[in-house]
mmCIF file of C-alpha atoms in Angstrom:
data_model
loop_
_atom_site.group_PDB
_atom_site.id
_atom_site.type_symbol
_atom_site.label_atom_id
_atom_site.label_comp_id
_atom_site.label_asym_id
_atom_site.label_seq_id
_atom_site.Cartn_x
_atom_site.Cartn_y
_atom_site.Cartn_z
ATOM 1 C CA MET A 1 85.893 -30.638 -13.520
ATOM 2 C CA THR A 2 85.240 -33.705 -15.607
ATOM 3 C CA SER A 3 87.340 -36.803 -15.173
ATOM 4 C CA THR A 4 88.981 -38.786 -17.903
ATOM 5 C CA SER A 5 86.437 -41.565 -17.446
ATOM 6 C CA GLY A 6 83.356 -39.370 -17.276
ATOM 7 C CA THR A 7 81.872 -37.001 -14.727
ATOM 8 C CA SER A 8 81.549 -38.300 -11.169
ATOM 9 C CA THR A 9 78.508 -36.340 -10.017
ATOM 10 C CA GLY A 10 77.604 -38.466 -7.027
ATOM 11 C CA SER A 11 73.940 -38.034 -7.955
ATOM 12 C CA LEU A 12 71.710 -40.652 -6.342
ATOM 13 C CA THR A 13 69.796 -41.219 -9.559
ATOM 14 C CA ARG A 14 70.765 -40.525 -13.141
ATOM 15 C CA GLY A 15 69.210 -38.028 -15.523
ATOM 16 C CA GLN A 16 67.703 -35.621 -12.986
ATOM 17 C CA LEU A 17 70.100 -32.693 -13.256
ATOM 18 C CA SER A 18 71.752 -32.330 -16.629
ATOM 19 C CA PRO A 19 75.560 -32.491 -16.731
ATOM 20 C CA LEU A 20 75.623 -28.878 -17.921
ATOM 21 C CA ASP A 21 73.384 -27.749 -15.035
ATOM 22 C CA GLN A 22 75.716 -29.418 -12.556
ATOM 23 C CA LEU A 23 78.805 -27.924 -14.178
ATOM 24 C CA ARG A 24 77.320 -24.426 -14.058
ATOM 25 C CA LEU A 25 76.332 -24.764 -10.411
ATOM 26 C CA PHE A 26 79.838 -26.014 -9.641
ATOM 27 C CA GLU A 27 81.338 -23.016 -11.446
ATOM 28 C CA ARG A 28 79.060 -20.585 -9.637
ATOM 29 C CA LYS A 29 80.219 -21.995 -6.311
ATOM 30 C CA TYR A 30 83.949 -22.359 -6.942
ATOM 31 C CA ASP A 31 84.934 -19.831 -9.622
ATOM 32 C CA PRO A 32 85.386 -16.998 -7.094
ATOM 33 C CA THR A 33 87.857 -19.141 -5.125
ATOM 34 C CA THR A 34 89.786 -20.204 -8.224
ATOM 35 C CA ARG A 35 89.939 -16.657 -9.545
ATOM 36 C CA SER A 36 91.156 -15.346 -6.193
ATOM 37 C CA VAL A 37 93.982 -17.886 -6.111
ATOM 38 C CA ILE A 38 95.093 -17.030 -9.643
ATOM 39 C CA ASP A 39 94.830 -13.288 -8.987
ATOM 40 C CA SER A 40 97.126 -13.739 -5.969
ATOM 41 C CA LEU A 41 99.812 -15.014 -8.369
ATOM 42 C CA SER A 42 99.895 -11.666 -10.253
ATOM 43 C CA PRO A 43 98.993 -13.067 -13.684
ATOM 44 C CA ARG A 44 100.383 -11.273 -16.699
ATOM 45 C CA PRO A 45 98.590 -10.520 -19.982
ATOM 46 C CA THR A 46 101.258 -12.521 -21.810
ATOM 47 C CA TRP A 47 100.668 -15.762 -19.893
ATOM 48 C CA ARG A 48 100.193 -18.990 -21.825
ATOM 49 C CA CYS A 49 97.558 -20.943 -19.891
ATOM 50 C CA LEU A 50 96.493 -24.593 -19.913
ATOM 51 C CA GLU A 51 93.321 -25.787 -18.157
ATOM 52 C CA LEU A 52 93.029 -29.534 -17.619
ATOM 53 C CA GLY A 53 89.407 -30.646 -17.335
ATOM 54 C CA ALA A 54 87.759 -27.382 -18.342
ATOM 55 C CA GLY A 55 84.129 -28.393 -17.685
ATOM 56 C CA ALA A 56 81.728 -25.768 -19.038
ATOM 57 C CA GLY A 57 84.570 -23.347 -19.714
ATOM 58 C CA SER A 58 83.952 -20.503 -17.267
ATOM 59 C CA MET A 59 87.557 -20.397 -16.064
ATOM 60 C CA ALA A 60 88.956 -20.815 -19.573
ATOM 61 C CA ARG A 61 86.917 -17.827 -20.751
ATOM 62 C CA TRP A 62 87.984 -15.792 -17.715
ATOM 63 C CA LEU A 63 91.634 -16.622 -18.341
ATOM 64 C CA ALA A 64 91.258 -15.629 -21.992
ATOM 65 C CA GLU A 65 90.000 -12.225 -20.867
ATOM 66 C CA ARG A 66 93.047 -11.815 -18.628
ATOM 67 C CA ALA A 67 95.708 -13.192 -20.984
ATOM 68 C CA THR A 68 94.998 -10.606 -23.653
ATOM 69 C CA SER A 69 98.445 -10.975 -25.211
ATOM 70 C CA GLY A 70 98.786 -14.652 -24.311
ATOM 71 C CA SER A 71 96.753 -17.778 -24.936
ATOM 72 C CA VAL A 72 94.500 -20.344 -23.266
ATOM 73 C CA LEU A 73 94.182 -24.028 -24.139
ATOM 74 C CA ALA A 74 91.088 -25.632 -22.565
ATOM 75 C CA VAL A 75 91.187 -29.442 -22.509
ATOM 76 C CA ASP A 76 88.409 -31.882 -21.653
ATOM 77 C CA THR A 77 87.321 -35.377 -22.640
ATOM 78 C CA ASP A 78 83.845 -33.939 -23.332
ATOM 79 C CA PRO A 79 84.281 -30.465 -24.851
ATOM 80 C CA ARG A 80 80.682 -30.031 -26.025
ATOM 81 C CA HIS A 81 79.971 -27.638 -23.126
ATOM 82 C CA LEU A 82 83.010 -25.475 -23.876
ATOM 83 C CA THR A 83 81.036 -22.897 -25.829
ATOM 84 C CA GLY A 84 80.073 -19.283 -25.490
ATOM 85 C CA SER A 85 83.334 -17.594 -26.394
ATOM 86 C CA ASP A 86 84.822 -16.512 -29.692
ATOM 87 C CA ALA A 87 88.007 -15.205 -28.080
ATOM 88 C CA PRO A 88 90.827 -15.588 -30.618
ATOM 89 C CA ASN A 89 93.271 -16.534 -27.847
ATOM 90 C CA LEU A 90 91.135 -19.450 -26.549
ATOM 91 C CA THR A 91 91.530 -22.925 -28.058
ATOM 92 C CA VAL A 92 89.438 -25.963 -27.108
ATOM 93 C CA ARG A 93 90.893 -29.454 -27.416
ATOM 94 C CA GLU A 94 89.283 -32.831 -26.817
ATOM 95 C CA ALA A 95 91.831 -35.071 -25.109
ATOM 96 C CA ASP A 96 92.469 -37.564 -22.329
ATOM 97 C CA ILE A 97 94.991 -35.780 -20.122
ATOM 98 C CA THR A 98 96.458 -39.068 -18.902
ATOM 99 C CA GLU A 99 97.638 -39.776 -22.446
ATOM 100 C CA ALA A 100 98.012 -36.409 -24.167
ATOM 101 C CA GLU A 101 101.153 -34.271 -24.180
ATOM 102 C CA PHE A 102 101.110 -30.488 -24.198
ATOM 103 C CA GLY A 103 104.749 -29.534 -24.676
ATOM 104 C CA ASP A 104 107.601 -29.259 -22.206
ATOM 105 C CA ALA A 105 108.045 -25.812 -20.632
ATOM 106 C CA ALA A 106 105.196 -24.491 -22.799
ATOM 107 C CA TYR A 107 102.903 -22.805 -20.231
ATOM 108 C CA ASP A 108 103.082 -20.069 -17.626
ATOM 109 C CA LEU A 109 99.979 -21.360 -15.817
ATOM 110 C CA VAL A 110 98.471 -24.839 -15.565
ATOM 111 C CA LEU A 111 95.107 -25.174 -13.825
ATOM 112 C CA ALA A 112 93.547 -28.495 -12.781
ATOM 113 C CA ARG A 113 90.310 -28.224 -10.791
ATOM 114 C CA ALA A 114 88.499 -31.316 -9.436
ATOM 115 C CA VAL A 115 90.437 -33.504 -11.865
ATOM 116 C CA LEU A 116 93.334 -35.291 -10.173
ATOM 117 C CA GLU A 117 91.119 -36.916 -7.526
ATOM 118 C CA HIS A 118 89.505 -38.972 -10.310
ATOM 119 C CA LEU A 119 92.768 -40.426 -11.621
ATOM 120 C CA ASP A 120 94.438 -43.718 -10.710
ATOM 121 C CA ARG A 121 97.880 -42.086 -10.398
ATOM 122 C CA PRO A 122 97.373 -38.428 -9.493
ATOM 123 C CA GLN A 123 100.989 -37.827 -8.443
ATOM 124 C CA GLU A 124 102.173 -39.016 -11.836
ATOM 125 C CA MET A 125 99.756 -36.590 -13.508
ATOM 126 C CA LEU A 126 101.010 -33.815 -11.258
ATOM 127 C CA ASP A 127 104.620 -34.524 -12.230
ATOM 128 C CA ARG A 128 103.689 -34.323 -15.919
ATOM 129 C CA ALA A 129 101.875 -31.021 -15.386
ATOM 130 C CA VAL A 130 105.017 -29.573 -13.777
ATOM 131 C CA ARG A 131 106.993 -30.622 -16.841
ATOM 132 C CA TRP A 132 104.616 -28.587 -19.025
ATOM 133 C CA LEU A 133 105.354 -25.462 -16.981
ATOM 134 C CA ALA A 134 107.927 -22.978 -18.163
ATOM 135 C CA PRO A 135 110.598 -22.083 -15.578
ATOM 136 C CA GLY A 136 108.893 -19.718 -13.158
ATOM 137 C CA GLY A 137 105.471 -20.969 -14.271
ATOM 138 C CA ARG A 138 102.643 -21.584 -11.794
ATOM 139 C CA LEU A 139 100.582 -24.699 -11.144
ATOM 140 C CA VAL A 140 97.169 -24.362 -9.453
ATOM 141 C CA VAL A 141 95.442 -27.578 -8.363
ATOM 142 C CA GLN A 142 92.118 -27.892 -6.550
ATOM 143 C CA ASP A 143 90.604 -31.135 -5.278
ATOM 144 C CA PHE A 144 88.239 -32.248 -2.534
ATOM 145 C CA TYR A 145 88.656 -33.780 0.886
ATOM 146 C CA TYR A 146 85.441 -35.440 2.028
ATOM 147 C CA LEU A 147 84.533 -35.219 5.695
ATOM 148 C CA PRO A 148 83.192 -38.382 7.396
ATOM 149 C CA SER A 149 79.516 -38.837 6.589
ATOM 150 C CA GLU A 150 78.779 -40.100 10.103
ATOM 151 C CA HIS A 151 79.745 -36.682 11.491
ATOM 152 C CA ALA A 152 77.098 -34.795 9.482
ATOM 153 C CA ALA A 153 74.602 -32.673 11.384
ATOM 154 C CA SER A 154 71.344 -34.333 10.270
ATOM 155 C CA PRO A 155 70.089 -37.794 9.237
ATOM 156 C CA VAL A 156 69.443 -36.593 5.694
ATOM 157 C CA THR A 157 72.948 -35.116 5.340
ATOM 158 C CA ARG A 158 74.485 -38.305 6.736
ATOM 159 C CA ALA A 159 72.584 -40.437 4.230
ATOM 160 C CA LEU A 160 73.200 -38.010 1.365
ATOM 161 C CA VAL A 161 76.945 -37.756 1.954
ATOM 162 C CA ALA A 162 77.298 -41.511 2.460
ATOM 163 C CA GLY A 163 75.523 -42.183 -0.855
ATOM 164 C CA TYR A 164 77.535 -39.526 -2.656
ATOM 165 C CA VAL A 165 80.825 -40.861 -1.305
ATOM 166 C CA ARG A 166 79.916 -44.458 -2.143
ATOM 167 C CA ARG A 167 79.144 -43.600 -5.748
ATOM 168 C CA MET A 168 82.280 -41.489 -6.137
ATOM 169 C CA GLN A 169 84.392 -44.354 -4.823
ATOM 170 C CA GLU A 170 82.683 -46.800 -7.180
ATOM 171 C CA GLN A 171 83.734 -44.500 -10.037
ATOM 172 C CA GLY A 172 87.339 -44.578 -8.831
ATOM 173 C CA ALA A 173 87.660 -41.208 -7.086
ATOM 174 C CA ASP A 174 90.192 -40.823 -4.259
ATOM 175 C CA LEU A 175 88.217 -38.886 -1.669
ATOM 176 C CA SER A 176 91.284 -38.175 0.478
ATOM 177 C CA TRP A 177 93.495 -36.828 -2.325
ATOM 178 C CA GLY A 178 92.772 -33.170 -1.639
ATOM 179 C CA ARG A 179 94.371 -33.454 1.775
ATOM 180 C CA HIS A 180 97.659 -34.488 0.162
ATOM 181 C CA LEU A 181 97.872 -31.655 -2.376
ATOM 182 C CA PRO A 182 100.407 -29.319 -0.688
ATOM 183 C CA ALA A 183 102.802 -32.196 0.014
ATOM 184 C CA ALA A 184 102.254 -33.581 -3.491
ATOM 185 C CA LEU A 185 103.276 -30.250 -5.036
ATOM 186 C CA GLY A 186 106.408 -30.331 -2.924
ATOM 187 C CA ARG A 187 107.233 -33.849 -4.122
ATOM 188 C CA ALA A 188 106.786 -32.605 -7.691
ATOM 189 C CA GLY A 189 109.600 -30.083 -7.125
ATOM 190 C CA LEU A 190 107.606 -26.862 -6.897
ATOM 191 C CA THR A 191 108.560 -23.966 -4.642
ATOM 192 C CA GLY A 192 106.599 -21.178 -2.958
ATOM 193 C CA ILE A 193 103.776 -23.595 -2.203
ATOM 194 C CA GLY A 194 100.588 -22.141 -0.742
ATOM 195 C CA SER A 195 97.207 -23.589 0.101
ATOM 196 C CA SER A 196 93.702 -22.683 1.259
ATOM 197 C CA VAL A 197 90.460 -24.493 2.112
ATOM 198 C CA THR A 198 86.894 -23.685 1.017
ATOM 199 C CA PRO A 199 83.987 -25.468 2.771
ATOM 200 C CA ALA A 200 80.987 -26.866 0.919
ATOM 201 C CA GLY A 201 77.649 -28.148 2.154
ATOM 202 C CA PRO A 202 74.209 -26.922 3.239
ATOM 203 C CA GLY A 203 74.227 -23.234 4.037
ATOM 204 C CA GLN A 204 77.762 -22.583 2.788
ATOM 205 C CA SER A 205 76.569 -20.579 -0.232
ATOM 206 C CA PRO A 206 73.412 -20.004 -2.295
ATOM 207 C CA ALA A 207 74.897 -22.278 -4.977
ATOM 208 C CA ASP A 208 75.324 -25.069 -2.405
ATOM 209 C CA ASP A 209 71.715 -24.756 -1.285
ATOM 210 C CA GLU A 210 70.392 -24.620 -4.844
ATOM 211 C CA LEU A 211 72.221 -27.773 -5.885
ATOM 212 C CA ILE A 212 71.448 -29.713 -2.700
ATOM 213 C CA GLY A 213 67.820 -28.571 -2.575
ATOM 214 C CA THR A 214 67.202 -29.429 -6.216
ATOM 215 C CA ARG A 215 68.722 -32.878 -5.803
ATOM 216 C CA MET A 216 66.744 -33.636 -2.678
ATOM 217 C CA ARG A 217 63.451 -32.502 -4.187
ATOM 218 C CA GLN A 218 64.127 -34.709 -7.206
ATOM 219 C CA GLU A 219 65.863 -37.628 -5.534
ATOM 220 C CA GLY A 220 65.097 -37.540 -1.811
ATOM 221 C CA HIS A 221 62.420 -40.191 -2.245
ATOM 222 C CA THR A 222 65.205 -42.724 -2.894
ATOM 223 C CA LEU A 223 66.506 -42.134 0.636
ATOM 224 C CA VAL A 224 62.993 -42.485 2.045
ATOM 225 C CA ASN A 225 62.154 -45.602 0.025
ATOM 226 C CA SER A 226 65.404 -47.269 1.093
ATOM 227 C CA GLY A 227 64.661 -46.587 4.755
ATOM 228 C CA LEU A 228 67.713 -44.384 5.290
ATOM 229 C CA VAL A 229 65.609 -41.377 6.366
ATOM 230 C CA THR A 230 61.957 -40.675 7.059
ATOM 231 C CA ARG A 231 59.800 -38.383 4.979
ATOM 232 C CA GLU A 232 59.537 -36.060 7.963
ATOM 233 C CA GLU A 233 63.337 -35.866 8.267
ATOM 234 C CA LEU A 234 63.590 -35.021 4.567
ATOM 235 C CA THR A 235 61.000 -32.252 4.949
ATOM 236 C CA VAL A 236 62.835 -30.795 7.964
ATOM 237 C CA PHE A 237 66.102 -30.848 6.011
ATOM 238 C CA LEU A 238 64.627 -29.034 3.009
ATOM 239 C CA ASP A 239 62.873 -26.463 5.205
ATOM 240 C CA ALA A 240 66.154 -25.750 7.008
ATOM 241 C CA LEU A 241 68.134 -24.975 3.850
ATOM 242 C CA GLY A 242 69.199 -21.344 3.936
ATOM 243 C CA THR A 243 68.763 -21.061 7.711
ATOM 244 C CA PRO A 244 71.463 -21.101 10.413
ATOM 245 C CA GLN A 245 70.166 -24.358 11.888
ATOM 246 C CA GLY A 246 70.484 -26.081 8.504
ATOM 247 C CA ARG A 247 74.128 -25.204 7.992
ATOM 248 C CA ASP A 248 76.754 -27.947 7.730
ATOM 249 C CA MET A 249 80.121 -28.747 6.119
ATOM 250 C CA THR A 250 80.278 -31.947 4.093
ATOM 251 C CA THR A 251 83.439 -31.489 2.042
ATOM 252 C CA LEU A 252 86.422 -29.164 1.709
ATOM 253 C CA LEU A 253 87.894 -27.853 -1.512
ATOM 254 C CA VAL A 254 91.663 -27.761 -1.050
ATOM 255 C CA SER A 255 93.449 -25.253 -3.273
ATOM 256 C CA ALA A 256 97.212 -25.586 -3.623
ATOM 257 C CA TRP A 257 99.654 -23.754 -5.834
ATOM 258 C CA GLY A 258 103.365 -23.579 -6.479
ATOM 259 C CA ARG A 259 106.029 -22.375 -8.873
ATOM 260 C CA ARG A 260 108.467 -24.255 -11.052
ATOM 261 C CA PRO A 261 111.967 -23.087 -10.112
ATOM 262 C CA GLU A 262 113.837 -20.901 -12.535
ATOM 263 C CA GLU A 263 116.594 -22.687 -14.410
ATOM 264 C CA SER A 264 120.040 -21.975 -12.985
#
């Protein structure tokens, strides 16, 4: 989930949650969705897999367990968190995916999760990823579509989402890219395109609440000190986490997948 220019966490202040903590919370939230998508493609033990932006490596390790007769190449600009597996079929490579090449028609599966939205030319990256697929190979891409902050259900959520979005944009992220994924896969020449949407935000999962609650307990004072919310509003927000009245959707993870046509 890391970008080629660093991780865009959206955190209001730096150094509060470690990058590894954030990666693990992200994996806990989204791994079930990513695994379900890949399982729906009937993966084979012989698959050669490439993960672009492998984060802390949970999906790379899972793929290595599935591709018992195949291989997995996990790529990230910061591979120091890609530990915890001695699987002989898993290789870790430090690389900038906007510059590196991975071999034409070399992979049966390419996975890119929360990566393309951080790039200046995501369609170009998508086209290159299709080139790395073998005929009949599958591409799975997941990126976010951010809902308008002014539509959030509470003052704290409105301020939190607005700050998060502002910082992501300052780091170059395209917060509308996820919405374009199915069409982008079609433009790249893939067939059998499918898509699904997974909501994120307060109350959407225990992982959501843990990440949001931890951030607000550590960083909520910045919203109060800046006058964006009152201390009472922050307290009400934190008390409502995990309850029906505290539930909201702030962003959508768009999953899209397709297949490179067989050569005629």
